[in-house]
Amino acid sequence: GAGVSQTPSNKVTEKGKYVELRCDPISGHTALYWYRQSLGQGPEFLIYFQGTGAADDSGLPNDRFFAVRPEGSVSTLKIQRTERGDSAVYLCASSLSDSLRGEQFFGPGTRLTVL
Amino acid sequence: GENVEQHPSTLSVQEGDSAVIKCTYSDSASNYFPWYKQELGKRPQLIIDIRSNVGEKKDQRIAVTLNKTAKHFSLHITETQPEDSAVYFCAEPGTYKYIFGTGTRLKVLA
């Protein structure tokens, strides 16, 4: 694919359920980022992968949130015991550069709604 | 700590007028400053960026200026058009992560 893709585009779940959000970065991009964007706010950093490893996960709000990137390409953001406050658009971005000095290409996002 | 302040939060201009959005960053070591545009329901897209070795960069109707002393960088849009209406975000690269501003909702009135 030409750009970053995310699935599903929309996810509605009930409080307490487990969800997985998937991100397919641009081929060859070693850096991958997850952000959360609430209505009227800027993207809020969650976690940054360089290759397979999480270089910085300081933005994950609590231990219900976890992300993996086992082969250095596709990444999955996992949320356990979802809460209504988790409702937001979850954005993934990838970057060719291995430093934070290059363009980040965003995916279309997954809109998560927790009822 | 890492923080980016963005002003104004909303901005309405007449078509053809100029718009200026300003961000203030906190880390004096930062050396890369991007601006993203996000249309309603769409993903953020990079429109212009600047590195700290220059004070200004221009791309057609869009320009970014950087004042390292004051730790400000600004987005300038000239001859605004209705399609410029969107939310604009500045960002600062912190340690291993991007810090985004709170956004400016620009409305260009026809």
PDB file of N, CA and C in Angstrom, chain A residues 7-8 20 24 28 37 42-43 49 58 72 89-91 102 110:
ATOM      1  N   THR A   7      -6.678  -0.687  10.894  1.00  0.00           N
ATOM      2  CA  THR A   7      -7.942  -1.427  10.963  1.00  0.00           C
ATOM      3  C   THR A   7      -8.268  -1.765  12.408  1.00  0.00           C
ATOM      4  N   PRO A   8      -9.565  -1.792  12.779  1.00  0.00           N
ATOM      5  CA  PRO A   8     -10.676  -1.350  11.941  1.00  0.00           C
ATOM      6  C   PRO A   8     -10.735   0.179  11.879  1.00  0.00           C
ATOM      7  N   GLU A  20      -8.252  -4.830  20.124  1.00  0.00           N
ATOM      8  CA  GLU A  20      -6.972  -4.741  19.440  1.00  0.00           C
ATOM      9  C   GLU A  20      -7.119  -3.839  18.230  1.00  0.00           C
ATOM     10  N   ASP A  24      -0.625  -0.827   9.914  1.00  0.00           N
ATOM     11  CA  ASP A  24       0.325  -1.254   8.887  1.00  0.00           C
ATOM     12  C   ASP A  24       1.094  -0.023   8.411  1.00  0.00           C
ATOM     13  N   GLY A  28       9.200  -0.269   4.880  1.00  0.00           N
ATOM     14  CA  GLY A  28      10.551   0.271   5.027  1.00  0.00           C
ATOM     15  C   GLY A  28      10.690   1.306   6.121  1.00  0.00           C
ATOM     16  N   GLN A  37      -6.207  10.738  19.984  1.00  0.00           N
ATOM     17  CA  GLN A  37      -6.716  12.077  19.756  1.00  0.00           C
ATOM     18  C   GLN A  37      -8.165  12.145  20.198  1.00  0.00           C
ATOM     19  N   GLY A  42      -5.103  17.946  20.195  1.00  0.00           N
ATOM     20  CA  GLY A  42      -4.028  17.467  19.341  1.00  0.00           C
ATOM     21  C   GLY A  42      -3.714  16.017  19.643  1.00  0.00           C
ATOM     22  N   PRO A  43      -3.030  15.348  18.733  1.00  0.00           N
ATOM     23  CA  PRO A  43      -2.619  13.965  19.003  1.00  0.00           C
ATOM     24  C   PRO A  43      -1.770  13.883  20.264  1.00  0.00           C
ATOM     25  N   PHE A  49       7.966   3.032  18.571  1.00  0.00           N
ATOM     26  CA  PHE A  49       8.775   1.863  18.256  1.00  0.00           C
ATOM     27  C   PHE A  49       9.871   2.244  17.281  1.00  0.00           C
ATOM     28  N   SER A  58       6.287   5.894  27.433  1.00  0.00           N
ATOM     29  CA  SER A  58       5.905   6.735  28.572  1.00  0.00           C
ATOM     30  C   SER A  58       4.523   7.359  28.422  1.00  0.00           C
ATOM     31  N   GLY A  72       8.782  -5.850  13.425  1.00  0.00           N
ATOM     32  CA  GLY A  72       9.293  -4.557  12.996  1.00  0.00           C
ATOM     33  C   GLY A  72       8.501  -3.887  11.897  1.00  0.00           C
ATOM     34  N   VAL A  89     -10.028   8.727  18.960  1.00  0.00           N
ATOM     35  CA  VAL A  89      -9.459   8.231  17.699  1.00  0.00           C
ATOM     36  C   VAL A  89      -8.005   7.862  17.970  1.00  0.00           C
ATOM     37  N   TYR A  90      -7.652   6.650  17.635  1.00  0.00           N
ATOM     38  CA  TYR A  90      -6.279   6.176  17.834  1.00  0.00           C
ATOM     39  C   TYR A  90      -5.565   6.247  16.493  1.00  0.00           C
ATOM     40  N   LEU A  91      -4.531   7.068  16.455  1.00  0.00           N
ATOM     41  CA  LEU A  91      -3.772   7.311  15.238  1.00  0.00           C
ATOM     42  C   LEU A  91      -2.433   6.591  15.300  1.00  0.00           C
ATOM     43  N   GLY A 102      12.072  13.995  11.048  1.00  0.00           N
ATOM     44  CA  GLY A 102      11.524  13.775   9.721  1.00  0.00           C
ATOM     45  C   GLY A 102      10.023  13.694   9.752  1.00  0.00           C
ATOM     46  N   THR A 110      -8.310   4.825  13.981  1.00  0.00           N
ATOM     47  CA  THR A 110      -9.400   3.946  14.399  1.00  0.00           C
ATOM     48  C   THR A 110     -10.211   4.701  15.438  1.00  0.00           C
TER      49      THR A 110
END
